[in-house]
Coordinates of C-alpha atoms in Angstrom, one line a residue:
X1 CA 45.2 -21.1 -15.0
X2 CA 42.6 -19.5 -13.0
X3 CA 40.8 -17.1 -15.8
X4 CA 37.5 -15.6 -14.5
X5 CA 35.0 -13.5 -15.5
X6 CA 35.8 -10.1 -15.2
X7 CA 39.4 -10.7 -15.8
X8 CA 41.6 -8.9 -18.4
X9 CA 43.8 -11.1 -19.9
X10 CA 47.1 -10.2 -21.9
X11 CA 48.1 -12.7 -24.6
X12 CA 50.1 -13.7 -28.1
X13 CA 47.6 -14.2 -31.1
X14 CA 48.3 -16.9 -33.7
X15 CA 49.9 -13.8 -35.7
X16 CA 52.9 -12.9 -33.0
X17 CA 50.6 -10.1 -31.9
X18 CA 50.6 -9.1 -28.4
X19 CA 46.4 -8.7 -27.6
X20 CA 44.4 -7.6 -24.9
X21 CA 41.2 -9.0 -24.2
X22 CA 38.3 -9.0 -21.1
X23 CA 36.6 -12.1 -20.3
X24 CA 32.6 -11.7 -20.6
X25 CA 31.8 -15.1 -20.5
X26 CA 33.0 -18.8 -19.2
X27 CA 33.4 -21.0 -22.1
X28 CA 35.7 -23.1 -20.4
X29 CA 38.6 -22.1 -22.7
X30 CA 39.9 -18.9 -23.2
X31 CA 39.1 -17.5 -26.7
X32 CA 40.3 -14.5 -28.9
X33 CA 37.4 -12.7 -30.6
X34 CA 37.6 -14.6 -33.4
X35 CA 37.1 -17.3 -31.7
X36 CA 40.3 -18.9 -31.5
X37 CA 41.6 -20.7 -28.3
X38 CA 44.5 -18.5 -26.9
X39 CA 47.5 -20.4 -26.6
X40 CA 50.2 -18.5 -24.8
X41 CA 48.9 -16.1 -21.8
X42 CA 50.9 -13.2 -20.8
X43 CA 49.4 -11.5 -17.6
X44 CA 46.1 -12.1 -16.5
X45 CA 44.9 -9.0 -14.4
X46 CA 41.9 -9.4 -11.8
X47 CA 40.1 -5.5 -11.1
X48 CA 39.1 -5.1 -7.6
X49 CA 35.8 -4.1 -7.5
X50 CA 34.5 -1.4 -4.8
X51 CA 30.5 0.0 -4.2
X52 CA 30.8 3.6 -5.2
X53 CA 27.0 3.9 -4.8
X54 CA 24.9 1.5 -3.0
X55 CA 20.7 2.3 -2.1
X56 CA 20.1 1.8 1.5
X57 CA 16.9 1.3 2.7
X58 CA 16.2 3.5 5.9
X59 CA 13.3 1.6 7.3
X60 CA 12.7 -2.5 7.8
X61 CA 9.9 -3.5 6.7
X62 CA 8.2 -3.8 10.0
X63 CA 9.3 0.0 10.7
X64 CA 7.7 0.8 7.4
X65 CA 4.1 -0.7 8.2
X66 CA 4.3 1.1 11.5
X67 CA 4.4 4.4 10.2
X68 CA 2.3 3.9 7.4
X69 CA -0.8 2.6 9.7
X70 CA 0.4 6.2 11.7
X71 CA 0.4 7.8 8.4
X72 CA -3.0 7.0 7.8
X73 CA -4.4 7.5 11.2
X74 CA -3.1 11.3 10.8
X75 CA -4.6 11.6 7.6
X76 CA -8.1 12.2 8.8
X77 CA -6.8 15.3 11.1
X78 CA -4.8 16.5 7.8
X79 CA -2.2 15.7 5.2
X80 CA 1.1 14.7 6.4
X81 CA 4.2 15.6 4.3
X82 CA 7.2 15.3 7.0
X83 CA 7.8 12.9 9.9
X84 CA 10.4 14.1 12.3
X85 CA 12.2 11.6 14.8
X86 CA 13.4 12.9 18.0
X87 CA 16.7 12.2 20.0
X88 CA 13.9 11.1 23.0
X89 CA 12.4 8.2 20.3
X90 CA 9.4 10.2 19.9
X91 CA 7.9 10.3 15.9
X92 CA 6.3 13.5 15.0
X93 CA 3.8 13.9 11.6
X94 CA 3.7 17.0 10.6
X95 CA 1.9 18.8 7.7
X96 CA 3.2 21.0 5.1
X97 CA 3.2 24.4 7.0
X98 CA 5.4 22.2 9.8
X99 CA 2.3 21.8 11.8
X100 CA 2.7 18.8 14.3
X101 CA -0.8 17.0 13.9
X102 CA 0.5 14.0 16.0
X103 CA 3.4 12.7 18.0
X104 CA 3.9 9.3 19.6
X105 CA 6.5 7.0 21.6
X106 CA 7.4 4.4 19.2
X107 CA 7.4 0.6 20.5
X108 CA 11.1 -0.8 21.8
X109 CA 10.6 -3.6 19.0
X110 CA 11.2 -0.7 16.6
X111 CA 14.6 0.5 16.3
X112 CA 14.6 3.0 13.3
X113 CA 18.5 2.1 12.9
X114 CA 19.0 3.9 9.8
X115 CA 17.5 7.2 10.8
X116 CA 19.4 10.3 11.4
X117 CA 17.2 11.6 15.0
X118 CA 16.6 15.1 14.4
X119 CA 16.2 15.1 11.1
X120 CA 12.5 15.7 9.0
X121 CA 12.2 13.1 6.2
X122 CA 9.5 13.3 3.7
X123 CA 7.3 10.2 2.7
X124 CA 8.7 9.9 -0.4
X125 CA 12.7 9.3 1.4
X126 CA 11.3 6.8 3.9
X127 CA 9.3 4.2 0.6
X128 CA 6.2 5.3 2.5
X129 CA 4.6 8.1 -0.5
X130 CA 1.8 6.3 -2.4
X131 CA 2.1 5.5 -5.8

């Protein structure tokens, strides 16, 4: 039988007993929690696992150093706390009272795939806030 981990698996004990068990661990044998080999198995029930939550990065890595070197370019004019992408692929750094202290034409290499345009991220949301 094909027993997996994962896998809840209905069986008779030694005792008549109808038991329920999940499998945590190949031992190559099927075992009771005593330890005892299981001899006759029942139903053997395989759960079908789904993401229900899943991180997703918003920027590659390349994306990342690109607006960090912008980042810190902006930082002499003043602090930046939101970057705003356009629908026109233009990236604007803005400060906290939603001044724009810079705006620039991203290079074509950089896609920024995973970014909702017209939307004003902080640092922190695009992994680019210093620790």
């Amino acid at each position: 039988m094909d027993i997996q981990v994962g896998d809840r698996v209905t069986y008779i004990d030694k005792q008549g007993k109808k038991c329920i068990i999940t499998v945590l661990e190949d031992k190559g044998e099927l075992c009771d929690c005593k330890d005892n080999p299981v001899s006759e198995i029942l139903k053997i029930e395989r759960p079908k696992y789904e993401v229900v939550e899943e991180k997703k990065e918003l920027l590659t890595e390349k994306e990342r150093e690109f607006l960090k070197d912008m980042c810190n370019m902006c930082k002499y004019y003043n602090n930046i706390s939101l970057i705003y992408f356009t629908e026109e692929a233009v990236i604007r750094f803005c400060n906290k009272v939603f001044y724009v202290i810079g705006a620039l034409d991203y290079p074509n290499s950089l896609n920024f795939n995973n970014i909702e345009k017209g939307t004003y991220y902080t640092l922190k949301e695009l992994g680019l806030e210093e620790k």
